[in-house]
Amino acid sequence: MTDDTNGPEGHSSPAEHSTGRTSIAVWIVIAVLAALLVFTATLSVIEWRRAGDLRNSDSRRRSAAATAAQFGTALFTYDYNDLAGAKARVVRLATPAYAKGYDASSAAEQATITKLKARETARASGVFLTDVVKNRVAAVVVLNSSLQSASGNRSSVTYLDVALVRQGGTWKVDAARAVPVSS
């Protein structure tokens, strides 16, 4: 009698056959885990980039809103004793095209402000923005203003429609107009 562990006619034993099945199952589990690792890593990179894009977009919106608020405040804050300073604050936040138009239209207003000895202060109480599209954004700035002049005092709320353009990394006002409000 021979001690043959291969069984009759050279077939492998059940123990060897199950070891082969086990090694295939291990490789399948390793392949599935590797695929999950690749999927998770890819998803992580996509989400990381998306979060960076959202942070960048949010930062640009906050910057645009701050510029719009500063512009509205500068436009509606002046003292008849220092109109050049008030004008400089407005022009600093504007594109060259808007600054040119502002220079042309402000001369007549300056004469009236000086004649009435007017002082106005404004504070932005809200800014509403559209989406930023190709370095452009529109905003509506809500301003609370107080005017003192030789003809009397008044307080008012003004809505300013502003178009901003991103130039050289900063937002500049390219157009602005007061929005008529019914009483």
XYZ file of C-alpha atoms in Angstrom:
183
model
C 0.000 0.000 0.000
C 1.348 3.340 -0.901
C 0.927 6.553 1.043
C -0.542 8.712 -1.733
C -2.089 11.979 -0.556
C -3.207 12.988 -3.980
C -6.044 10.552 -3.907
C -6.939 8.138 -6.609
C -5.707 8.747 -10.098
C -3.623 11.863 -9.165
C -6.465 14.174 -8.124
C -5.703 16.778 -5.466
C -7.133 16.468 -2.006
C -10.013 18.701 -0.779
C -7.616 20.582 1.513
C -5.457 21.698 -1.418
C -8.505 22.624 -3.463
C -9.902 24.843 -0.670
C -6.524 26.591 -0.291
C -6.687 27.533 -3.969
C -10.212 28.852 -3.511
C -9.099 30.818 -0.446
C -6.249 32.494 -2.291
C -8.633 33.540 -5.106
C -11.069 34.955 -2.538
C -8.223 36.876 -0.866
C -7.207 38.371 -4.212
C -10.799 39.355 -4.950
C -11.079 41.073 -1.556
C -7.755 42.866 -2.138
C -8.913 44.000 -5.602
C -12.226 45.294 -4.209
C -10.425 47.134 -1.395
C -7.963 48.636 -3.885
C -10.846 49.796 -6.089
C -12.549 51.334 -3.052
C -9.297 53.069 -2.099
C -8.915 54.526 -5.605
C -12.574 55.599 -5.631
C -12.282 57.220 -2.184
C -9.053 59.008 -3.105
C -10.564 60.290 -6.356
C -13.695 61.478 -4.585
C -11.572 63.186 -1.922
C -9.559 65.067 -4.545
C -12.737 66.147 -6.359
C -14.327 67.407 -3.128
C -11.118 69.144 -2.055
C -10.973 71.027 -5.371
C -14.677 71.840 -5.179
C -14.278 73.199 -1.643
C -11.363 75.335 -2.839
C -13.474 76.692 -5.697
C -16.307 77.501 -3.280
C -13.911 79.276 -0.904
C -12.503 81.284 -3.813
C -15.987 82.180 -5.060
C -17.119 83.166 -1.570
C -14.019 85.307 -1.093
C -14.626 87.082 -4.416
C -18.268 87.743 -3.498
C -17.326 89.150 -0.072
C -14.704 91.362 -1.691
C -17.208 92.630 -4.290
C -19.812 93.310 -1.592
C -17.253 95.228 0.481
C -16.273 97.360 -2.518
C -19.923 98.083 -3.358
C -20.623 99.102 0.259
C -17.507 101.303 0.405
C -18.443 102.939 -2.881
C -22.003 103.677 -1.793
C -20.765 105.110 1.481
C -18.160 107.241 -0.336
C -20.692 108.461 -2.900
C -23.167 109.625 -0.255
C -20.678 110.931 2.322
C -19.301 114.422 1.795
C -18.668 117.758 3.468
C -18.918 121.026 1.560
C -15.545 122.023 3.102
C -13.721 119.037 1.532
C -15.394 118.050 -1.715
C -12.046 117.131 -3.276
C -11.510 114.483 -0.573
C -15.007 113.086 -1.113
C -14.420 112.959 -4.865
C -11.070 111.185 -4.386
C -12.734 108.486 -2.244
C -15.296 107.829 -4.985
C -12.778 107.828 -7.853
C -10.438 105.448 -5.955
C -13.158 102.753 -6.102
C -14.175 103.371 -9.739
C -12.981 102.287 -13.170
C -11.364 105.016 -15.278
C -14.492 105.151 -17.484
C -16.807 105.713 -14.512
C -14.385 108.207 -12.940
C -14.380 110.253 -16.162
C -18.187 110.419 -16.237
C -18.298 111.189 -12.509
C -15.876 114.101 -12.965
C -18.049 115.569 -15.713
C -21.306 115.321 -13.758
C -20.063 116.309 -10.313
C -19.112 119.957 -11.031
C -22.726 121.218 -10.999
C -23.534 119.172 -7.892
C -20.470 120.535 -6.104
C -21.625 124.114 -6.668
C -25.028 123.307 -5.139
C -23.458 121.461 -2.187
C -21.175 124.413 -1.451
C -24.020 126.937 -1.797
C -26.189 124.973 0.675
C -23.240 124.204 2.994
C -24.308 120.591 2.870
C -22.885 117.649 4.770
C -24.081 114.129 4.204
C -23.084 110.895 5.882
C -24.100 107.458 4.735
C -23.806 103.943 6.080
C -24.346 100.787 4.056
C -26.889 98.595 5.822
C -27.035 95.840 3.207
C -25.591 94.615 -0.072
C -27.331 92.202 -2.441
C -25.205 90.579 -5.159
C -25.831 88.613 -8.318
C -23.555 85.711 -9.185
C -20.044 86.589 -10.300
C -19.830 85.942 -14.042
C -16.563 86.464 -15.920
C -15.192 88.976 -13.382
C -18.409 90.991 -13.362
C -21.081 91.289 -10.690
C -24.067 93.536 -10.048
C -25.063 94.746 -6.607
C -27.777 96.728 -4.898
C -26.474 98.656 -1.905
C -28.915 99.815 0.767
C -27.706 103.082 2.316
C -28.996 104.979 5.327
C -28.030 108.616 4.915
C -28.346 111.794 6.890
C -28.089 115.238 5.263
C -27.552 118.546 7.054
C -27.647 121.768 5.041
C -28.614 125.425 5.247
C -32.064 124.493 3.941
C -32.735 121.807 6.589
C -31.981 118.272 7.662
C -33.271 114.949 6.406
C -32.644 111.249 6.766
C -33.328 108.783 4.002
C -32.796 105.285 2.694
C -31.235 105.039 -0.747
C -30.902 101.997 -2.988
C -27.862 102.156 -5.241
C -27.588 99.850 -8.280
C -23.889 99.168 -8.876
C -22.054 97.234 -11.611
C -18.600 96.042 -10.605
C -15.704 94.755 -12.703
C -12.671 92.906 -11.394
C -9.518 94.705 -12.581
C -6.050 93.687 -11.495
C -7.328 91.600 -8.601
C -9.599 94.296 -7.144
C -13.226 95.191 -7.734
C -13.965 98.569 -9.329
C -17.319 100.240 -9.907
C -18.100 100.550 -13.608
C -21.629 101.965 -13.326
C -23.866 103.242 -10.552
C -27.287 104.781 -10.320
C -29.729 105.455 -7.531
C -32.836 103.297 -7.751
C -36.033 105.347 -7.514
C -38.076 104.414 -4.461
C -41.750 105.242 -4.120
C -42.815 106.786 -0.831
